CSV table of C-alpha atoms in Angstrom, one decimal:
chain,number,residue,atom,x,y,z
A,1026,UNK,CA,-0.1,0.1,0.0
A,1027,UNK,CA,2.9,2.6,1.1
A,1028,UNK,CA,4.7,1.7,-2.4
A,1029,UNK,CA,1.5,2.4,-4.3
A,1030,UNK,CA,0.9,5.8,-2.3
A,1031,UNK,CA,4.5,6.6,-2.9
A,1032,UNK,CA,3.9,6.1,-6.8
A,1033,UNK,CA,0.6,8.0,-6.9
A,1034,UNK,CA,1.9,11.0,-5.0
A,1035,UNK,CA,5.4,11.4,-6.5
A,1036,UNK,CA,6.0,14.8,-8.5
A,1037,UNK,CA,5.8,13.0,-11.9
A,1038,UNK,CA,2.3,11.6,-11.2
A,1039,UNK,CA,1.2,14.8,-9.8
A,1040,UNK,CA,2.6,17.2,-12.8
A,1041,UNK,CA,0.7,14.4,-15.2
A,1042,UNK,CA,-2.6,14.8,-13.0
A,1043,UNK,CA,-2.5,18.6,-13.1
A,1044,UNK,CA,-1.9,18.5,-17.2
A,1045,UNK,CA,-5.0,16.2,-17.2
A,1046,UNK,CA,-6.9,18.6,-15.2
A,1047,UNK,CA,-5.6,21.5,-17.6
A,1048,UNK,CA,-7.1,19.7,-20.7
A,1049,UNK,CA,-10.3,18.6,-18.8
A,1050,UNK,CA,-10.9,22.3,-17.6
A,1051,UNK,CA,-10.2,23.5,-21.3
A,1052,UNK,CA,-13.0,20.9,-22.5
A,1053,UNK,CA,-15.4,21.8,-20.1
A,1054,UNK,CA,-15.2,25.3,-20.5
A,1055,UNK,CA,-15.7,24.8,-24.4
A,1056,UNK,CA,-18.8,22.7,-23.8
A,1057,UNK,CA,-20.5,24.1,-20.8
A,1058,UNK,CA,-19.5,28.0,-20.7
A,1059,UNK,CA,-18.7,28.7,-24.4
A,1060,UNK,CA,-20.4,32.0,-23.9
A,1061,UNK,CA,-18.1,32.9,-21.0
A,1062,UNK,CA,-14.7,31.4,-22.7
A,1063,UNK,CA,-13.4,34.8,-23.7
A,1064,UNK,CA,-13.6,36.2,-20.4
A,1065,UNK,CA,-12.1,32.9,-18.9
A,1066,UNK,CA,-9.2,32.9,-21.3
A,1067,UNK,CA,-8.5,36.5,-20.7
A,1068,UNK,CA,-8.3,36.0,-17.1
A,1069,UNK,CA,-6.2,33.1,-17.4
A,1070,UNK,CA,-3.8,34.9,-19.4
A,1071,UNK,CA,-3.9,38.0,-17.2
A,1072,UNK,CA,-2.7,35.6,-14.4
A,1073,UNK,CA,-0.2,33.7,-16.6
A,1074,UNK,CA,1.4,37.0,-17.7
A,1075,UNK,CA,2.0,38.4,-14.1
A,1076,UNK,CA,3.5,34.9,-13.0
A,1077,UNK,CA,6.0,35.0,-15.7
A,1078,UNK,CA,6.9,38.4,-15.0
A,1079,UNK,CA,7.4,37.5,-11.4
A,1080,UNK,CA,9.8,34.6,-12.3
A,1081,UNK,CA,11.7,36.7,-14.7
A,1082,UNK,CA,11.9,39.4,-12.1
A,1083,UNK,CA,13.5,37.2,-9.3
A,1084,UNK,CA,17.2,36.8,-8.9
A,1085,UNK,CA,17.6,33.2,-9.8
A,1086,UNK,CA,19.3,31.0,-12.4
A,1087,UNK,CA,17.9,31.5,-16.0
A,1088,UNK,CA,17.7,27.8,-16.6
A,1089,UNK,CA,15.3,27.4,-13.6
A,1090,UNK,CA,13.4,30.4,-14.8
A,1091,UNK,CA,13.1,28.9,-18.4
A,1092,UNK,CA,11.9,25.5,-17.0
A,1093,UNK,CA,9.1,27.2,-15.1
A,1094,UNK,CA,8.1,29.7,-17.8
A,1095,UNK,CA,7.2,27.0,-20.3
A,1096,UNK,CA,4.9,24.7,-18.5
A,1097,UNK,CA,3.2,28.0,-17.2
A,1098,UNK,CA,2.6,29.2,-20.7
A,1099,UNK,CA,1.6,26.1,-21.9
A,1100,UNK,CA,-0.7,25.1,-19.0
A,1101,UNK,CA,-1.8,28.8,-17.6
A,1102,UNK,CA,-3.8,27.7,-14.4
A,1103,UNK,CA,-2.1,24.5,-13.2
A,1104,UNK,CA,1.5,25.5,-14.3
A,1105,UNK,CA,1.1,28.2,-11.9
A,1106,UNK,CA,-0.1,25.5,-9.3
A,1107,UNK,CA,3.0,23.3,-9.9
A,1108,UNK,CA,5.3,26.5,-9.4
A,1109,UNK,CA,3.4,27.5,-6.2
A,1110,UNK,CA,4.2,23.7,-4.7
A,1111,UNK,CA,7.5,22.9,-6.3
A,1112,UNK,CA,9.2,26.0,-7.4
A,1113,UNK,CA,8.3,29.2,-5.1
A,1114,UNK,CA,9.8,29.6,-1.7
A,1115,UNK,CA,7.1,30.5,0.5
A,1116,UNK,CA,8.3,31.6,4.0
A,1117,UNK,CA,5.7,32.5,6.7
A,1118,UNK,CA,6.2,35.6,8.7
A,1119,UNK,CA,6.7,33.6,12.0
A,1120,UNK,CA,9.2,31.2,10.3
A,1121,UNK,CA,11.0,34.2,8.9
A,1122,UNK,CA,11.1,36.0,12.2
A,1123,UNK,CA,12.4,32.7,13.9
A,1124,UNK,CA,15.1,32.4,11.1
A,1125,UNK,CA,16.3,35.8,11.7
A,1126,UNK,CA,16.6,35.2,15.4
A,1127,UNK,CA,18.3,32.1,15.3
A,1128,UNK,CA,21.0,33.5,12.5
A,1129,UNK,CA,21.9,36.0,15.3
A,1130,UNK,CA,22.7,33.2,17.6
A,1131,UNK,CA,24.5,31.3,15.0
A,1132,UNK,CA,26.5,34.5,14.1
A,1133,UNK,CA,27.3,35.0,17.8
A,1134,UNK,CA,28.2,31.3,18.5
A,1135,UNK,CA,30.5,30.9,15.4
A,1136,UNK,CA,33.3,32.8,15.1
A,1137,UNK,CA,36.2,32.4,12.7
A,1138,UNK,CA,39.7,32.1,14.7
A,1139,UNK,CA,42.1,34.1,13.1
A,1140,UNK,CA,45.1,32.3,13.8
A,1141,UNK,CA,43.7,29.3,12.0
A,1142,UNK,CA,42.7,31.1,8.8
A,1143,UNK,CA,46.2,32.9,8.9
A,1144,UNK,CA,48.0,29.3,9.0
A,1145,UNK,CA,45.8,28.2,6.1
A,1146,UNK,CA,46.7,31.2,4.2
A,1147,UNK,CA,50.3,30.6,4.4
A,1148,UNK,CA,49.7,27.0,3.3
A,1149,UNK,CA,47.5,27.7,0.5
A,1150,UNK,CA,45.6,31.0,-0.6
A,1151,UNK,CA,43.4,29.7,-2.8
A,1152,UNK,CA,42.2,27.1,-0.2
A,1153,UNK,CA,41.9,30.1,2.4
A,1154,UNK,CA,39.8,32.0,0.0
A,1155,UNK,CA,37.3,29.0,-0.1
A,1156,UNK,CA,37.2,28.9,3.4
A,1157,UNK,CA,36.7,32.4,3.7
A,1158,UNK,CA,33.8,32.3,1.3
A,1159,UNK,CA,32.2,29.6,3.1
A,1160,UNK,CA,32.4,31.5,6.3
A,1161,UNK,CA,31.2,34.7,5.0
A,1162,UNK,CA,28.1,33.1,3.5
A,1163,UNK,CA,27.4,30.2,5.7
A,1164,UNK,CA,28.9,31.5,9.2
A,1165,UNK,CA,30.7,28.3,9.5
A,1166,UNK,CA,34.2,28.8,10.4
A,1167,UNK,CA,37.5,26.4,9.6
A,1168,UNK,CA,39.1,24.6,12.0
A,1169,UNK,CA,42.2,22.8,12.7
A,1170,UNK,CA,42.7,20.1,15.6
A,1171,UNK,CA,40.0,18.1,13.9
A,1172,UNK,CA,40.4,14.3,13.2
A,1173,UNK,CA,38.5,13.0,10.3
A,1174,UNK,CA,37.5,9.4,9.2
A,1175,UNK,CA,36.0,8.5,5.7
A,1176,UNK,CA,33.4,5.9,5.3
A,1177,UNK,CA,33.1,4.0,2.0
A,1178,UNK,CA,30.2,1.9,3.2
A,1179,UNK,CA,27.0,2.6,5.0
A,1180,UNK,CA,27.5,-0.4,7.0
A,1181,UNK,CA,30.8,0.9,8.4
A,1182,UNK,CA,29.3,4.1,9.2
A,1183,UNK,CA,26.7,2.5,11.1
A,1184,UNK,CA,28.9,0.4,13.2
A,1185,UNK,CA,31.0,3.2,14.0
A,1186,UNK,CA,27.7,5.3,14.9
A,1187,UNK,CA,26.6,2.8,17.3
A,1188,UNK,CA,29.9,2.5,19.3
A,1189,UNK,CA,29.8,6.3,19.7
A,1190,UNK,CA,26.2,6.5,20.8
A,1191,UNK,CA,26.8,3.9,23.6
A,1192,UNK,CA,29.4,6.3,24.9
A,1193,UNK,CA,27.2,9.4,25.1
A,1194,UNK,CA,26.9,11.1,28.3
A,1195,UNK,CA,25.3,14.4,27.8
A,1196,UNK,CA,23.6,14.8,24.7
A,1197,UNK,CA,22.9,13.2,21.4
A,1198,UNK,CA,21.4,15.3,18.4
A,1199,UNK,CA,20.1,13.5,15.1
A,1200,UNK,CA,19.0,15.0,11.9
A,1201,UNK,CA,18.0,12.9,8.8
A,1202,UNK,CA,16.1,13.4,5.6
A,1203,UNK,CA,14.8,9.5,5.7
A,1204,UNK,CA,14.0,7.5,8.7
A,1205,UNK,CA,12.5,4.2,8.3
A,1206,UNK,CA,11.7,1.2,10.6
A,1207,UNK,CA,14.3,-1.7,10.2
A,1208,UNK,CA,17.3,-3.2,11.3
A,1209,UNK,CA,19.5,-0.1,11.0
A,1210,UNK,CA,17.0,2.7,12.6
A,1211,UNK,CA,15.8,0.0,15.3
A,1212,UNK,CA,19.4,-0.6,16.8
A,1213,UNK,CA,20.0,3.0,17.1
A,1214,UNK,CA,16.4,3.8,18.7
A,1215,UNK,CA,17.2,0.8,21.3
A,1216,UNK,CA,20.3,2.9,22.5
A,1217,UNK,CA,18.7,6.2,22.4
A,1218,UNK,CA,15.9,5.2,24.4
A,1219,UNK,CA,18.0,3.7,27.1
A,1220,UNK,CA,20.2,6.8,27.1
A,1221,UNK,CA,17.2,9.0,27.5
A,1222,UNK,CA,16.5,6.9,30.5
A,1223,UNK,CA,19.9,7.5,31.7
A,1224,UNK,CA,19.4,11.1,31.7
A,1225,UNK,CA,21.2,11.9,28.3
A,1226,UNK,CA,19.3,14.7,26.2
A,1227,UNK,CA,18.3,13.0,23.1
A,1228,UNK,CA,17.0,15.1,20.0
A,1229,UNK,CA,15.7,14.0,16.7
A,1230,UNK,CA,14.7,16.1,13.6
A,1231,UNK,CA,13.6,14.0,10.6
A,1232,UNK,CA,11.8,15.3,7.3
A,1233,UNK,CA,8.2,14.5,7.2
A,1234,UNK,CA,8.1,14.2,3.6
A,1235,UNK,CA,11.3,12.0,3.2
A,1236,UNK,CA,9.8,9.8,5.9
A,1237,UNK,CA,6.0,10.3,5.4
A,1238,UNK,CA,5.6,6.6,3.6
A,1239,UNK,CA,8.1,4.8,6.1
A,1240,UNK,CA,7.0,5.5,9.4
A,1241,UNK,CA,3.6,5.5,11.6
A,1242,UNK,CA,1.5,8.2,11.7
A,1243,UNK,CA,2.2,11.0,14.4
A,1244,UNK,CA,5.8,9.0,15.0
A,1245,UNK,CA,7.3,12.1,16.4
A,1246,UNK,CA,4.7,12.1,19.4
A,1247,UNK,CA,5.4,8.3,20.0
A,1248,UNK,CA,8.9,9.4,20.3
A,1249,UNK,CA,8.4,12.2,22.7
A,1250,UNK,CA,6.7,9.6,25.0
A,1251,UNK,CA,9.8,7.5,25.1
A,1252,UNK,CA,11.9,10.4,26.3
A,1253,UNK,CA,13.3,11.3,22.8
A,1254,UNK,CA,12.5,15.2,22.0
A,1255,UNK,CA,11.5,15.1,18.4
A,1256,UNK,CA,10.6,17.5,15.4
A,1257,UNK,CA,8.9,16.1,12.2
A,1258,UNK,CA,10.2,19.0,9.9
A,1259,UNK,CA,7.9,21.0,7.5
A,1260,UNK,CA,5.2,18.6,8.3
A,1261,UNK,CA,3.0,17.4,5.2
A,1262,UNK,CA,-0.7,18.5,5.5
A,1263,UNK,CA,-2.5,17.4,2.4
A,1264,UNK,CA,-3.7,20.0,0.1
A,1265,UNK,CA,-2.6,22.6,2.9
A,1266,UNK,CA,1.4,22.4,2.3
A,1267,UNK,CA,2.8,25.0,0.2
A,1268,UNK,CA,6.3,24.3,0.9
A,1269,UNK,CA,6.8,20.7,-0.3
A,1270,UNK,CA,9.8,21.8,-2.3
A,1271,UNK,CA,12.1,22.9,0.8
A,1272,UNK,CA,13.0,19.7,2.7
A,1273,UNK,CA,15.4,19.0,5.1
A,1274,UNK,CA,17.9,16.9,3.1
A,1275,UNK,CA,20.5,17.2,5.9
A,1276,UNK,CA,22.0,14.0,7.8
A,1277,UNK,CA,23.7,14.8,11.0
A,1278,UNK,CA,24.5,13.3,14.2
A,1279,UNK,CA,26.2,15.2,17.1
A,1280,UNK,CA,27.3,13.3,20.3
A,1281,UNK,CA,28.4,15.3,23.2
A,1282,UNK,CA,29.8,17.8,21.3
A,1283,UNK,CA,32.9,15.8,20.7
A,1284,UNK,CA,32.1,13.8,17.6
A,1285,UNK,CA,29.9,14.2,14.4
A,1286,UNK,CA,28.6,12.5,11.3
A,1287,UNK,CA,27.4,13.5,8.1
A,1288,UNK,CA,27.3,12.2,4.5
A,1289,UNK,CA,24.6,10.6,2.1
A,1290,UNK,CA,23.6,7.9,4.4
A,1291,UNK,CA,20.1,7.9,5.8
A,1292,UNK,CA,18.4,5.6,8.5
A,1293,UNK,CA,17.0,2.6,6.3
A,1294,UNK,CA,18.2,-0.7,5.7
A,1295,UNK,CA,19.1,-0.1,1.8
A,1296,UNK,CA,21.8,2.1,3.1
A,1297,UNK,CA,23.5,-0.7,5.1
A,1298,UNK,CA,22.7,-3.3,2.2
A,1299,UNK,CA,20.5,-5.2,4.6
A,1300,UNK,CA,18.1,-4.6,1.5
A,1301,UNK,CA,18.7,-4.2,-2.4
A,1302,UNK,CA,15.9,-2.6,-3.8
A,1303,UNK,CA,18.4,-1.2,-6.9
A,1304,UNK,CA,21.0,-3.7,-7.9
A,1305,UNK,CA,23.3,-5.8,-6.1
A,1306,UNK,CA,24.9,-3.0,-3.9
A,1307,UNK,CA,24.2,0.2,-2.5
A,1308,UNK,CA,27.2,2.7,-2.5
A,1309,UNK,CA,27.6,5.3,-0.3
A,1310,UNK,CA,29.7,7.8,1.6
A,1311,UNK,CA,29.9,9.2,5.1
A,1312,UNK,CA,32.4,10.9,7.3
A,1313,UNK,CA,33.1,11.3,11.1
A,1314,UNK,CA,34.9,14.2,12.6
A,1315,UNK,CA,36.2,14.5,16.1
A,1316,UNK,CA,37.3,17.7,17.6
A,1317,UNK,CA,36.9,21.3,17.3
A,1318,UNK,CA,35.0,21.4,14.1
A,1319,UNK,CA,32.2,19.5,15.8
A,1320,UNK,CA,31.0,22.7,17.1
A,1321,UNK,CA,29.7,23.9,13.7
A,1322,UNK,CA,27.5,20.9,13.5
A,1323,UNK,CA,26.4,21.4,17.1
A,1324,UNK,CA,25.2,25.1,16.2
A,1325,UNK,CA,23.8,24.2,12.5
A,1326,UNK,CA,21.5,21.4,14.4
A,1327,UNK,CA,20.4,23.8,17.3
A,1328,UNK,CA,19.5,26.3,14.6
A,1329,UNK,CA,17.2,24.0,12.7
A,1330,UNK,CA,15.7,22.8,15.8
A,1331,UNK,CA,14.8,26.3,17.4
A,1332,UNK,CA,13.7,27.6,13.9
A,1333,UNK,CA,11.5,24.4,13.4
A,1334,UNK,CA,9.8,25.1,17.2
A,1335,UNK,CA,10.1,28.7,17.1
A,1336,UNK,CA,12.4,28.7,20.4
A,1337,UNK,CA,15.5,30.4,21.4
A,1338,UNK,CA,18.2,28.8,24.0
A,1339,UNK,CA,21.8,29.3,24.7
A,1340,UNK,CA,23.9,27.4,22.5
A,1341,UNK,CA,27.0,27.8,24.7
A,1342,UNK,CA,25.9,25.1,27.1
A,1343,UNK,CA,26.5,22.6,24.5
A,1344,UNK,CA,29.9,23.8,23.8
A,1345,UNK,CA,32.6,21.2,24.2
A,1346,UNK,CA,36.2,22.6,24.9
A,1347,UNK,CA,39.2,20.7,23.6
A,1348,UNK,CA,43.0,21.2,24.5
A,1349,UNK,CA,44.6,23.8,22.7
A,1350,UNK,CA,46.9,21.2,21.1
A,1351,UNK,CA,44.1,18.8,20.0
A,1352,UNK,CA,45.3,16.3,17.4
A,1353,UNK,CA,44.1,16.4,14.2
A,1354,UNK,CA,45.5,16.3,10.5
A,1355,UNK,CA,44.7,19.2,8.2
A,1356,UNK,CA,41.7,21.5,8.3
A,1357,UNK,CA,38.0,20.9,8.3
A,1358,UNK,CA,35.0,23.1,7.9
A,1359,UNK,CA,31.6,21.8,8.1
A,1360,UNK,CA,29.0,24.2,6.5
A,1361,UNK,CA,25.4,24.6,5.5
A,1362,UNK,CA,23.2,25.6,2.7
A,1363,UNK,CA,19.7,26.8,2.9
A,1364,UNK,CA,17.0,27.8,0.2
A,1365,UNK,CA,15.8,30.9,2.4
A,1366,UNK,CA,18.6,33.0,1.0
A,1367,UNK,CA,19.8,34.1,-2.4
A,1368,UNK,CA,23.2,32.4,-2.3
A,1369,UNK,CA,23.6,29.0,-4.0
A,1370,UNK,CA,26.4,28.0,-1.5
A,1371,UNK,CA,26.5,24.3,-2.1
A,1372,UNK,CA,26.9,24.7,-6.0
A,1373,UNK,CA,29.2,27.5,-5.6
A,1374,UNK,CA,31.7,25.6,-3.4
A,1375,UNK,CA,31.9,22.5,-6.0
A,1376,UNK,CA,32.3,25.2,-8.7
A,1377,UNK,CA,35.2,26.9,-6.7
A,1378,UNK,CA,36.8,23.7,-6.4
A,1379,UNK,CA,36.5,22.7,-10.1
A,1380,UNK,CA,37.6,26.1,-10.9
A,1381,UNK,CA,41.1,25.9,-8.8
A,1382,UNK,CA,41.8,22.2,-9.9
A,1383,UNK,CA,45.1,21.6,-11.4
A,1384,UNK,CA,45.7,17.9,-12.1
A,1385,UNK,CA,42.1,16.2,-11.3
A,1386,UNK,CA,38.6,16.3,-10.2
A,1387,UNK,CA,36.8,13.5,-9.1
A,1388,UNK,CA,33.1,13.4,-8.4
A,1389,UNK,CA,30.4,11.0,-6.9
A,1390,UNK,CA,26.9,12.1,-7.3
A,1391,UNK,CA,23.6,9.9,-7.8
A,1392,UNK,CA,21.9,12.5,-10.1
A,1393,UNK,CA,23.7,14.9,-12.7
A,1394,UNK,CA,21.0,17.4,-13.4
A,1395,UNK,CA,22.9,20.6,-13.6
A,1396,UNK,CA,22.6,24.1,-14.7
A,1397,UNK,CA,24.9,25.7,-17.4
A,1398,UNK,CA,27.1,27.1,-15.1
A,1399,UNK,CA,28.4,23.6,-13.6
A,1400,UNK,CA,28.2,22.1,-17.1
A,1401,UNK,CA,30.5,24.9,-18.4
A,1402,UNK,CA,32.8,24.5,-15.4
A,1403,UNK,CA,33.2,20.8,-15.9
A,1404,UNK,CA,34.0,21.3,-19.6
A,1405,UNK,CA,36.5,24.0,-19.2
A,1406,UNK,CA,38.4,22.1,-16.5
A,1407,UNK,CA,38.4,19.1,-19.1
A,1408,UNK,CA,39.4,21.3,-21.8
A,1409,UNK,CA,42.5,23.0,-19.9
A,1410,UNK,CA,43.8,19.4,-19.2
A,1411,UNK,CA,42.3,18.7,-15.9
A,1412,UNK,CA,41.4,14.8,-15.4
A,1413,UNK,CA,37.7,15.3,-14.7
A,1414,UNK,CA,35.6,12.1,-13.8
A,1415,UNK,CA,32.1,11.7,-12.6
A,1416,UNK,CA,30.6,8.6,-11.3
A,1417,UNK,CA,27.0,8.1,-11.4
A,1418,UNK,CA,24.8,5.1,-10.6
A,1419,UNK,CA,24.7,2.0,-12.8
A,1420,UNK,CA,21.1,1.1,-11.7
A,1421,UNK,CA,18.6,3.7,-11.2
A,1422,UNK,CA,16.4,4.7,-8.2
A,1423,UNK,CA,14.1,7.1,-10.4
A,1424,UNK,CA,13.9,6.2,-14.3
A,1425,UNK,CA,13.0,9.6,-15.4
A,1426,UNK,CA,15.9,11.0,-13.4
A,1427,UNK,CA,18.2,8.5,-14.6
A,1428,UNK,CA,17.5,9.4,-18.2
A,1429,UNK,CA,17.8,13.1,-17.5
A,1430,UNK,CA,21.2,12.5,-16.0
A,1431,UNK,CA,22.5,10.2,-19.1
A,1432,UNK,CA,21.3,13.2,-21.5
A,1433,UNK,CA,24.1,14.9,-20.2
A,1434,UNK,CA,26.7,12.5,-20.9
A,1435,UNK,CA,27.7,13.2,-24.6
A,1436,UNK,CA,28.0,17.0,-24.1
A,1437,UNK,CA,30.5,16.5,-21.3
A,1438,UNK,CA,32.2,13.4,-23.1
A,1439,UNK,CA,32.9,15.5,-26.1
A,1440,UNK,CA,34.6,18.1,-23.9
A,1441,UNK,CA,36.8,15.4,-22.4
A,1442,UNK,CA,35.0,14.5,-19.1
A,1443,UNK,CA,35.2,10.7,-18.4
A,1444,UNK,CA,31.7,9.6,-17.1
A,1445,UNK,CA,31.5,6.1,-15.2
A,1446,UNK,CA,28.4,4.2,-14.2
A,1447,UNK,CA,28.9,2.2,-10.8
A,1448,UNK,CA,28.1,-1.3,-12.3
A,1449,UNK,CA,27.2,-3.1,-8.9
A,1450,UNK,CA,24.1,-1.0,-8.3
A,1451,UNK,CA,23.0,2.4,-7.0
A,1452,UNK,CA,25.4,5.1,-5.9
A,1453,UNK,CA,24.2,7.5,-3.4
A,1454,UNK,CA,27.4,9.2,-2.3
A,1455,UNK,CA,28.1,13.0,-2.7
A,1456,UNK,CA,31.9,13.7,-2.9
A,1457,UNK,CA,34.3,16.1,-4.7
A,1458,UNK,CA,38.1,15.3,-4.4
A,1459,UNK,CA,40.5,17.7,-6.0
A,1460,UNK,CA,44.2,17.2,-6.5
A,1461,UNK,CA,45.0,14.9,-3.3
A,1462,UNK,CA,44.5,17.9,-1.2
A,1463,UNK,CA,41.0,19.3,-0.9
A,1464,UNK,CA,37.6,17.3,-0.6
A,1465,UNK,CA,33.8,18.0,-0.1
A,1466,UNK,CA,31.9,15.2,1.6
A,1467,UNK,CA,28.0,15.8,2.4
A,1468,UNK,CA,24.7,15.5,1.5
A,1469,UNK,CA,24.5,17.7,-1.8
A,1470,UNK,CA,23.7,16.3,-5.2
A,1471,UNK,CA,24.6,17.8,-8.4
A,1472,UNK,CA,21.0,18.8,-9.1
A,1473,UNK,CA,18.5,21.6,-8.7
A,1474,UNK,CA,16.8,20.3,-5.7
A,1475,UNK,CA,20.0,20.2,-3.7
A,1476,UNK,CA,21.4,23.3,-5.0
A,1477,UNK,CA,18.2,25.4,-5.1
A,1478,UNK,CA,15.6,24.1,-2.8
A,1479,UNK,CA,16.7,21.7,0.0
A,1480,UNK,CA,18.4,22.5,3.4
A,1481,UNK,CA,21.8,20.8,2.8
A,1482,UNK,CA,25.1,20.3,4.7
A,1483,UNK,CA,28.8,19.1,3.8
A,1484,UNK,CA,32.5,19.1,5.3
A,1485,UNK,CA,35.2,21.1,3.1
A,1486,UNK,CA,38.7,19.3,3.9
A,1487,UNK,CA,42.1,20.4,3.1
A,1488,UNK,CA,45.1,17.9,3.7
A,1489,UNK,CA,42.8,15.9,6.1
A,1490,UNK,CA,42.9,12.3,6.8
A,1491,UNK,CA,39.6,11.7,5.2
A,1492,UNK,CA,40.9,13.1,1.8
A,1493,UNK,CA,43.4,10.3,1.5
A,1494,UNK,CA,41.0,7.7,2.5
A,1495,UNK,CA,38.3,9.1,0.0
A,1496,UNK,CA,41.0,9.0,-3.0
A,1497,UNK,CA,41.6,5.3,-2.2
A,1498,UNK,CA,38.0,4.6,-2.4
A,1499,UNK,CA,37.3,6.4,-5.7
A,1500,UNK,CA,40.3,4.6,-7.3
A,1501,UNK,CA,38.6,1.3,-6.5
A,1502,UNK,CA,35.2,2.4,-7.5
A,1503,UNK,CA,36.6,3.6,-10.9
A,1504,UNK,CA,37.7,-0.2,-11.5
A,1505,UNK,CA,34.3,-1.6,-10.9
A,1506,UNK,CA,32.5,0.9,-13.1
A,1507,UNK,CA,31.6,1.2,-16.6
A,1508,UNK,CA,33.3,4.1,-18.5
A,1509,UNK,CA,30.8,5.8,-20.7
A,1510,UNK,CA,32.1,6.2,-24.5
A,1511,UNK,CA,30.5,8.3,-27.5
A,1512,UNK,CA,29.5,5.0,-28.9
A,1513,UNK,CA,27.2,4.0,-25.9
A,1514,UNK,CA,25.5,7.4,-26.2
A,1515,UNK,CA,24.9,6.7,-29.9
A,1516,UNK,CA,23.4,3.3,-29.0
A,1517,UNK,CA,21.3,4.9,-26.4
A,1518,UNK,CA,20.2,7.6,-28.7
A,1519,UNK,CA,16.6,7.8,-27.9
A,1520,UNK,CA,17.1,8.3,-24.1
A,1521,UNK,CA,20.3,10.6,-24.4
A,1522,UNK,CA,19.2,12.8,-27.4
A,1523,UNK,CA,15.3,12.6,-27.3
A,1524,UNK,CA,13.8,11.8,-24.1
A,1525,UNK,CA,16.4,13.3,-21.8
A,1526,UNK,CA,16.4,17.0,-23.5
A,1527,UNK,CA,12.6,16.9,-23.4
A,1528,UNK,CA,12.9,16.3,-19.6
A,1529,UNK,CA,15.2,18.9,-19.1
A,1530,UNK,CA,12.4,21.1,-19.5
A,1531,UNK,CA,11.0,20.1,-16.2
A,1532,UNK,CA,14.4,19.5,-14.6
A,1533,UNK,CA,13.6,21.6,-11.5
A,1534,UNK,CA,10.9,19.3,-10.7
A,1535,UNK,CA,13.0,16.1,-10.7
């Protein structure tokens, strides 16, 4: 039943239904209200005109504007409905006020240590510029004295997480896009319940839309009764929710302010390969950090919590002090991205990394649905002699999105970009690695939804231990993946040159 509902309520089905309603309305208008047709048509065109003017006027990517203008012009009434539900960011006054208050707390709590930034400038001015950009627009400083561990599999991530949860003494914060009952979540939940009874403060945020078909109704309330404070983010209210687009896609765990986790791994059994919905193997990536940089994640979680509950609190009581000479290799900078501002920070971090690459850029992404800026940056890097490699899934989770991803292959390959499809199954990792020195590991896909619509997070790394571990994993992944050629693109001509380009007109919906 849940699978049926998932298929019925996904974006593609909703879009198709609205198109059918548009056609139906047109026929009914002709048959029943023929004498009023001119007035109805005039009204719809008037509304359409102002909707298009508003979209063009907004300071957003031209490709996104075009993708919305076309369906609105073709379907003047229900194209506008699609935009309202899936394209327009509507921030209620109460939420906006709460966001402004919590932003002040974040800026007060997260302050860049000048000595750290100065030392980074001495090592690499370009990397320091990237870190300064992240701090200026995400208010998340770069830190030394932080250890990092990269996980190439969800199972290893989960096993490490369980060990850290058992050690918790003061607080546990968790934030996930998808939460599903099963072996993975049940093992975590058992520890959380026990820790809550021992007096450890446990807080959980999960995205209501991401988990809507995977959890019982009012699951957050049942967890509250077990001693776990819980928020179902941006709760889905049928026919009333106007901000379906802006989901909490982040994955964050903070334990006592000492250790933190993020990456592509959600709390569901397919992420640890206990289930195999898409191929033989689910490939993902995660990262654990320990040390000073954990404070960024602590504050990021608390802001989302307080913004969702319209509350304020003293963040500093969760601050964990570390010795001045905390062990750790390199520099670590956890960062956030929000759809509620005009800065496309998640994409810009990737663009900067691609732009300063000298020898190679390796990328993991499950979806390759990008704007012209990203495509141009990838092609220019390849044209100037940088070894650009992108790994995408060999087995799709969403057919239309898969075809849209594949429609970008030929253009990139002709410019010298190498494309690989992960043969064993579905690849869900979101990572960028550059020149053995810098990397980004997090939740941000190479698609419109991550860049423009979701709350996201990541970790920027420079000469950290996790950078070396990520490189070894990527080199191994290339050997079990199929390199896509121009001949392959010609054999898949219908998908890559006909279906895919047509789907690009609806790419912000994917």
